[in-house]
Amino acid sequence: MLNLDSKLDVTFGPYETYEDSLFGYKASFEAFIGVRDEKATAQLKLFGDNLQVLEQNLPMDDAYKSKYIIAAPIRVVQLLFNAGDVKGPQTIAFNLPNDERIVKDRGTAMVILKNVSEAKFKEILQPIADACIAKEQHELVDFESFFTHTICHECCHGIGPHTIILPDGRKSIVRLELQDLHSALEEAKADIVGLWALRFLIRKHLLPSNLEKSMYVSFLAGCFRSVRFGLEEAHGKGQALIFNWLLEKEAFVFHPDETFSVNFDKVDEAVESLSRAILTIQAKGEKEGASLLLQKYCTITQPLKVALQKLESIHVPVDIAPTFPVAKRLLE
């Protein structure tokens, strides 16, 4: 996977540990086959080129920052087939492998599934926005913002704490210390630090300024999409944490007409504060801190309940179920 340089993009192996709810150690096999979208892939060089810059500016103590970030190759593909551990939410991107030994020596490879992203935006995120986002911000929900944050989410799995030094001097890995809590906290980290990173790149004039408001509103709509996967699933749990934190900090606003909007005066500070909290817990390997954070914020609060009931009543699908006609024809 890491050395492959071909129009046909293949990923195969035991990677994700979502199914292991005991310790979060045991990985399951999965497979993805796609055709590289050369034009879209070429447009993403910006993110790989700035990973070290993002690492050095992360909102956490400098002592926890890595001086040697290996930029992951970023590939945009049109998915042809997937199999194995792909039940539950259909992924729109992945950054693999997760083995810290390989990541340290070889880096990772990032794959973005563009046709899956487009389908989720059209069939799920747009109807969610129609129902849940305040009228004055509705036009700020767009595919470019959704897709760009997806890319940045995957990039942000590659920065922040991974190999850490514990208070007693032992060398360890965040995944080993946080055990079953690692997946949810890592997904929340990638999402919230992804927003922080986009803002950073916009302020450095490396991304267009018109992305700043739309990325926040598109993300708000996306919170409802992910929470619907359930709080037993890592992505849903991570999104509930973020949504409730930002609502508490008044960065998200719940209106009397049961719609939501972003408070642009408060959202930057709220995003940075949660980024700092999660990154610091990971850097210290504090399982107790992770547990307290998740227990407090990973709940279906009343505003979330209202939104989820509304989406259920108008029959917005929870997820897509891709079919693979090309693969089927080949098998026939």
PDB file of N, CA and C in Angstrom, residues 8-72:
ATOM      1  N   LEU A   8      -4.407   2.105 -10.226  1.00  0.00           N
ATOM      2  CA  LEU A   8      -5.239   1.210  -9.426  1.00  0.00           C
ATOM      3  C   LEU A   8      -4.729   1.247  -7.995  1.00  0.00           C
ATOM      4  N   ASP A   9      -5.562   1.691  -7.068  1.00  0.00           N
ATOM      5  CA  ASP A   9      -5.152   1.859  -5.677  1.00  0.00           C
ATOM      6  C   ASP A   9      -5.741   0.725  -4.834  1.00  0.00           C
ATOM      7  N   VAL A  10      -4.871  -0.051  -4.188  1.00  0.00           N
ATOM      8  CA  VAL A  10      -5.301  -1.231  -3.433  1.00  0.00           C
ATOM      9  C   VAL A  10      -4.854  -1.107  -1.976  1.00  0.00           C
ATOM     10  N   THR A  11      -5.777  -1.331  -1.059  1.00  0.00           N
ATOM     11  CA  THR A  11      -5.469  -1.391   0.370  1.00  0.00           C
ATOM     12  C   THR A  11      -6.028  -2.691   0.910  1.00  0.00           C
ATOM     13  N   PHE A  12      -5.174  -3.472   1.576  1.00  0.00           N
ATOM     14  CA  PHE A  12      -5.615  -4.758   2.104  1.00  0.00           C
ATOM     15  C   PHE A  12      -4.823  -5.079   3.359  1.00  0.00           C
ATOM     16  N   GLY A  13      -5.523  -5.438   4.444  1.00  0.00           N
ATOM     17  CA  GLY A  13      -4.811  -5.834   5.653  1.00  0.00           C
ATOM     18  C   GLY A  13      -5.649  -5.673   6.901  1.00  0.00           C
ATOM     19  N   PRO A  14      -5.120  -6.138   8.062  1.00  0.00           N
ATOM     20  CA  PRO A  14      -5.804  -5.960   9.352  1.00  0.00           C
ATOM     21  C   PRO A  14      -5.424  -4.596   9.942  1.00  0.00           C
ATOM     22  N   TYR A  15      -6.351  -3.666   9.963  1.00  0.00           N
ATOM     23  CA  TYR A  15      -6.009  -2.297  10.352  1.00  0.00           C
ATOM     24  C   TYR A  15      -6.801  -1.764  11.542  1.00  0.00           C
ATOM     25  N   GLU A  16      -8.107  -1.642  11.390  1.00  0.00           N
ATOM     26  CA  GLU A  16      -8.895  -0.921  12.388  1.00  0.00           C
ATOM     27  C   GLU A  16      -9.268  -1.814  13.573  1.00  0.00           C
ATOM     28  N   THR A  17      -9.373  -1.181  14.734  1.00  0.00           N
ATOM     29  CA  THR A  17      -9.655  -1.911  15.975  1.00  0.00           C
ATOM     30  C   THR A  17     -11.020  -1.548  16.557  1.00  0.00           C
ATOM     31  N   TYR A  18     -11.914  -0.989  15.731  1.00  0.00           N
ATOM     32  CA  TYR A  18     -13.214  -0.543  16.225  1.00  0.00           C
ATOM     33  C   TYR A  18     -14.008  -1.677  16.877  1.00  0.00           C
ATOM     34  N   GLU A  19     -13.837  -2.907  16.391  1.00  0.00           N
ATOM     35  CA  GLU A  19     -14.634  -4.028  16.880  1.00  0.00           C
ATOM     36  C   GLU A  19     -14.180  -4.519  18.258  1.00  0.00           C
ATOM     37  N   ASP A  20     -12.967  -4.184  18.670  1.00  0.00           N
ATOM     38  CA  ASP A  20     -12.448  -4.650  19.959  1.00  0.00           C
ATOM     39  C   ASP A  20     -12.825  -3.650  21.047  1.00  0.00           C
ATOM     40  N   SER A  21     -13.937  -3.917  21.713  1.00  0.00           N
ATOM     41  CA  SER A  21     -14.409  -2.991  22.755  1.00  0.00           C
ATOM     42  C   SER A  21     -13.811  -3.298  24.118  1.00  0.00           C
ATOM     43  N   LEU A  22     -12.953  -4.338  24.192  1.00  0.00           N
ATOM     44  CA  LEU A  22     -12.318  -4.669  25.462  1.00  0.00           C
ATOM     45  C   LEU A  22     -11.077  -3.821  25.694  1.00  0.00           C
ATOM     46  N   PHE A  23     -10.110  -3.906  24.785  1.00  0.00           N
ATOM     47  CA  PHE A  23      -8.887  -3.111  24.921  1.00  0.00           C
ATOM     48  C   PHE A  23      -8.616  -2.207  23.720  1.00  0.00           C
ATOM     49  N   GLY A  24      -9.294  -2.451  22.597  1.00  0.00           N
ATOM     50  CA  GLY A  24      -9.019  -1.665  21.397  1.00  0.00           C
ATOM     51  C   GLY A  24      -7.714  -2.050  20.731  1.00  0.00           C
ATOM     52  N   TYR A  25      -7.295  -3.316  20.877  1.00  0.00           N
ATOM     53  CA  TYR A  25      -6.023  -3.775  20.319  1.00  0.00           C
ATOM     54  C   TYR A  25      -6.203  -4.620  19.057  1.00  0.00           C
ATOM     55  N   LYS A  26      -7.232  -5.486  19.038  1.00  0.00           N
ATOM     56  CA  LYS A  26      -7.381  -6.485  17.992  1.00  0.00           C
ATOM     57  C   LYS A  26      -7.913  -5.855  16.704  1.00  0.00           C
ATOM     58  N   ALA A  27      -7.176  -6.013  15.610  1.00  0.00           N
ATOM     59  CA  ALA A  27      -7.546  -5.394  14.331  1.00  0.00           C
ATOM     60  C   ALA A  27      -8.244  -6.401  13.424  1.00  0.00           C
ATOM     61  N   SER A  28      -9.100  -5.882  12.548  1.00  0.00           N
ATOM     62  CA  SER A  28      -9.847  -6.715  11.602  1.00  0.00           C
ATOM     63  C   SER A  28      -9.387  -6.427  10.177  1.00  0.00           C
ATOM     64  N   PHE A  29      -9.517  -7.437   9.315  1.00  0.00           N
ATOM     65  CA  PHE A  29      -9.118  -7.284   7.915  1.00  0.00           C
ATOM     66  C   PHE A  29     -10.138  -6.467   7.135  1.00  0.00           C
ATOM     67  N   GLU A  30      -9.632  -5.696   6.187  1.00  0.00           N
ATOM     68  CA  GLU A  30     -10.490  -4.939   5.273  1.00  0.00           C
ATOM     69  C   GLU A  30      -9.769  -4.782   3.945  1.00  0.00           C
ATOM     70  N   ALA A  31     -10.545  -4.489   2.900  1.00  0.00           N
ATOM     71  CA  ALA A  31      -9.959  -4.309   1.571  1.00  0.00           C
ATOM     72  C   ALA A  31     -10.696  -3.206   0.825  1.00  0.00           C
ATOM     73  N   PHE A  32      -9.927  -2.371   0.117  1.00  0.00           N
ATOM     74  CA  PHE A  32     -10.476  -1.308  -0.723  1.00  0.00           C
ATOM     75  C   PHE A  32      -9.744  -1.330  -2.065  1.00  0.00           C
ATOM     76  N   ILE A  33     -10.490  -1.231  -3.144  1.00  0.00           N
ATOM     77  CA  ILE A  33      -9.903  -1.129  -4.478  1.00  0.00           C
ATOM     78  C   ILE A  33     -10.525   0.076  -5.177  1.00  0.00           C
ATOM     79  N   GLY A  34      -9.692   0.980  -5.679  1.00  0.00           N
ATOM     80  CA  GLY A  34     -10.192   2.180  -6.345  1.00  0.00           C
ATOM     81  C   GLY A  34      -9.321   2.587  -7.513  1.00  0.00           C
ATOM     82  N   VAL A  35      -9.835   3.485  -8.321  1.00  0.00           N
ATOM     83  CA  VAL A  35      -9.080   4.066  -9.428  1.00  0.00           C
ATOM     84  C   VAL A  35      -8.736   5.497  -9.052  1.00  0.00           C
ATOM     85  N   ARG A  36      -7.454   5.830  -9.160  1.00  0.00           N
ATOM     86  CA  ARG A  36      -6.997   7.147  -8.731  1.00  0.00           C
ATOM     87  C   ARG A  36      -7.581   8.268  -9.601  1.00  0.00           C
ATOM     88  N   ASP A  37      -8.050   9.308  -8.943  1.00  0.00           N
ATOM     89  CA  ASP A  37      -8.497  10.536  -9.601  1.00  0.00           C
ATOM     90  C   ASP A  37      -7.288  11.465  -9.642  1.00  0.00           C
ATOM     91  N   GLU A  38      -6.591  11.486 -10.779  1.00  0.00           N
ATOM     92  CA  GLU A  38      -5.309  12.193 -10.872  1.00  0.00           C
ATOM     93  C   GLU A  38      -5.458  13.702 -10.651  1.00  0.00           C
ATOM     94  N   LYS A  39      -6.499  14.293 -11.215  1.00  0.00           N
ATOM     95  CA  LYS A  39      -6.686  15.744 -11.093  1.00  0.00           C
ATOM     96  C   LYS A  39      -6.937  16.145  -9.644  1.00  0.00           C
ATOM     97  N   ALA A  40      -7.838  15.442  -8.971  1.00  0.00           N
ATOM     98  CA  ALA A  40      -8.149  15.771  -7.579  1.00  0.00           C
ATOM     99  C   ALA A  40      -6.956  15.496  -6.672  1.00  0.00           C
ATOM    100  N   THR A  41      -6.197  14.428  -6.948  1.00  0.00           N
ATOM    101  CA  THR A  41      -5.027  14.100  -6.141  1.00  0.00           C
ATOM    102  C   THR A  41      -3.968  15.195  -6.232  1.00  0.00           C
ATOM    103  N   ALA A  42      -3.764  15.736  -7.424  1.00  0.00           N
ATOM    104  CA  ALA A  42      -2.749  16.784  -7.619  1.00  0.00           C
ATOM    105  C   ALA A  42      -3.081  18.046  -6.835  1.00  0.00           C
ATOM    106  N   GLN A  43      -4.369  18.292  -6.603  1.00  0.00           N
ATOM    107  CA  GLN A  43      -4.789  19.507  -5.914  1.00  0.00           C
ATOM    108  C   GLN A  43      -4.528  19.438  -4.402  1.00  0.00           C
ATOM    109  N   LEU A  44      -4.152  18.272  -3.881  1.00  0.00           N
ATOM    110  CA  LEU A  44      -4.057  18.087  -2.434  1.00  0.00           C
ATOM    111  C   LEU A  44      -2.637  18.191  -1.878  1.00  0.00           C
ATOM    112  N   LYS A  45      -1.687  18.525  -2.732  1.00  0.00           N
ATOM    113  CA  LYS A  45      -0.294  18.595  -2.297  1.00  0.00           C
ATOM    114  C   LYS A  45      -0.104  19.570  -1.127  1.00  0.00           C
ATOM    115  N   LEU A  46      -0.922  20.598  -1.086  1.00  0.00           N
ATOM    116  CA  LEU A  46      -0.836  21.616  -0.034  1.00  0.00           C
ATOM    117  C   LEU A  46      -0.845  20.994   1.363  1.00  0.00           C
ATOM    118  N   PHE A  47      -1.701  20.027   1.596  1.00  0.00           N
ATOM    119  CA  PHE A  47      -1.851  19.463   2.938  1.00  0.00           C
ATOM    120  C   PHE A  47      -0.613  18.671   3.351  1.00  0.00           C
ATOM    121  N   GLY A  48      -0.107  17.832   2.461  1.00  0.00           N
ATOM    122  CA  GLY A  48       1.100  17.073   2.771  1.00  0.00           C
ATOM    123  C   GLY A  48       2.300  17.968   3.009  1.00  0.00           C
ATOM    124  N   ASP A  49       2.400  19.049   2.243  1.00  0.00           N
ATOM    125  CA  ASP A  49       3.536  19.960   2.360  1.00  0.00           C
ATOM    126  C   ASP A  49       3.553  20.726   3.680  1.00  0.00           C
ATOM    127  N   ASN A  50       2.392  20.818   4.354  1.00  0.00           N
ATOM    128  CA  ASN A  50       2.304  21.660   5.555  1.00  0.00           C
ATOM    129  C   ASN A  50       2.080  20.890   6.848  1.00  0.00           C
ATOM    130  N   LEU A  51       2.240  19.566   6.815  1.00  0.00           N
ATOM    131  CA  LEU A  51       2.011  18.788   8.029  1.00  0.00           C
ATOM    132  C   LEU A  51       2.963  19.171   9.162  1.00  0.00           C
ATOM    133  N   GLN A  52       4.247  19.357   8.849  1.00  0.00           N
ATOM    134  CA  GLN A  52       5.205  19.711   9.897  1.00  0.00           C
ATOM    135  C   GLN A  52       4.897  21.089  10.466  1.00  0.00           C
ATOM    136  N   VAL A  53       4.486  22.013   9.608  1.00  0.00           N
ATOM    137  CA  VAL A  53       4.117  23.358  10.065  1.00  0.00           C
ATOM    138  C   VAL A  53       2.919  23.272  11.003  1.00  0.00           C
ATOM    139  N   LEU A  54       1.929  22.473  10.641  1.00  0.00           N
ATOM    140  CA  LEU A  54       0.757  22.297  11.495  1.00  0.00           C
ATOM    141  C   LEU A  54       1.146  21.682  12.835  1.00  0.00           C
ATOM    142  N   GLU A  55       2.011  20.675  12.808  1.00  0.00           N
ATOM    143  CA  GLU A  55       2.469  20.030  14.039  1.00  0.00           C
ATOM    144  C   GLU A  55       3.118  21.045  14.977  1.00  0.00           C
ATOM    145  N   GLN A  56       3.981  21.883  14.424  1.00  0.00           N
ATOM    146  CA  GLN A  56       4.714  22.843  15.267  1.00  0.00           C
ATOM    147  C   GLN A  56       3.822  23.944  15.819  1.00  0.00           C
ATOM    148  N   ASN A  57       2.636  24.117  15.258  1.00  0.00           N
ATOM    149  CA  ASN A  57       1.727  25.163  15.727  1.00  0.00           C
ATOM    150  C   ASN A  57       0.500  24.613  16.450  1.00  0.00           C
ATOM    151  N   LEU A  58       0.463  23.305  16.693  1.00  0.00           N
ATOM    152  CA  LEU A  58      -0.683  22.718  17.388  1.00  0.00           C
ATOM    153  C   LEU A  58      -0.902  23.381  18.745  1.00  0.00           C
ATOM    154  N   PRO A  59      -2.172  23.530  19.159  1.00  0.00           N
ATOM    155  CA  PRO A  59      -2.467  24.154  20.455  1.00  0.00           C
ATOM    156  C   PRO A  59      -2.227  23.201  21.621  1.00  0.00           C
ATOM    157  N   MET A  60      -0.964  22.901  21.869  1.00  0.00           N
ATOM    158  CA  MET A  60      -0.574  22.101  23.033  1.00  0.00           C
ATOM    159  C   MET A  60       0.866  22.473  23.387  1.00  0.00           C
ATOM    160  N   ASP A  61       1.330  22.019  24.522  1.00  0.00           N
ATOM    161  CA  ASP A  61       2.677  22.330  24.988  1.00  0.00           C
ATOM    162  C   ASP A  61       3.718  21.863  23.967  1.00  0.00           C
ATOM    163  N   ASP A  62       4.715  22.719  23.721  1.00  0.00           N
ATOM    164  CA  ASP A  62       5.744  22.401  22.729  1.00  0.00           C
ATOM    165  C   ASP A  62       6.502  21.109  23.049  1.00  0.00           C
ATOM    166  N   ALA A  63       6.559  20.744  24.325  1.00  0.00           N
ATOM    167  CA  ALA A  63       7.296  19.541  24.722  1.00  0.00           C
ATOM    168  C   ALA A  63       6.698  18.280  24.118  1.00  0.00           C
ATOM    169  N   TYR A  64       5.425  18.338  23.741  1.00  0.00           N
ATOM    170  CA  TYR A  64       4.751  17.157  23.209  1.00  0.00           C
ATOM    171  C   TYR A  64       4.791  17.075  21.681  1.00  0.00           C
ATOM    172  N   LYS A  65       5.373  18.056  21.030  1.00  0.00           N
ATOM    173  CA  LYS A  65       5.326  18.120  19.570  1.00  0.00           C
ATOM    174  C   LYS A  65       6.487  17.361  18.933  1.00  0.00           C
ATOM    175  N   SER A  66       6.195  16.725  17.808  1.00  0.00           N
ATOM    176  CA  SER A  66       7.216  15.976  17.090  1.00  0.00           C
ATOM    177  C   SER A  66       7.935  16.878  16.087  1.00  0.00           C
ATOM    178  N   LYS A  67       9.238  16.692  15.992  1.00  0.00           N
ATOM    179  CA  LYS A  67      10.025  17.478  15.033  1.00  0.00           C
ATOM    180  C   LYS A  67      10.200  16.749  13.704  1.00  0.00           C
ATOM    181  N   TYR A  68       9.677  15.532  13.628  1.00  0.00           N
ATOM    182  CA  TYR A  68       9.890  14.738  12.411  1.00  0.00           C
ATOM    183  C   TYR A  68       8.578  14.092  11.965  1.00  0.00           C
ATOM    184  N   ILE A  69       7.789  14.851  11.246  1.00  0.00           N
ATOM    185  CA  ILE A  69       6.540  14.342  10.694  1.00  0.00           C
ATOM    186  C   ILE A  69       6.781  13.895   9.256  1.00  0.00           C
ATOM    187  N   ILE A  70       6.434  12.659   8.967  1.00  0.00           N
ATOM    188  CA  ILE A  70       6.553  12.142   7.602  1.00  0.00           C
ATOM    189  C   ILE A  70       5.224  12.368   6.906  1.00  0.00           C
ATOM    190  N   ALA A  71       5.230  13.186   5.866  1.00  0.00           N
ATOM    191  CA  ALA A  71       3.999  13.512   5.155  1.00  0.00           C
ATOM    192  C   ALA A  71       3.444  12.271   4.460  1.00  0.00           C
ATOM    193  N   ALA A  72       2.172  12.030   4.673  1.00  0.00           N
ATOM    194  CA  ALA A  72       1.525  10.878   4.033  1.00  0.00           C
ATOM    195  C   ALA A  72       1.181  11.207   2.590  1.00  0.00           C
TER     196      ALA A  72
END
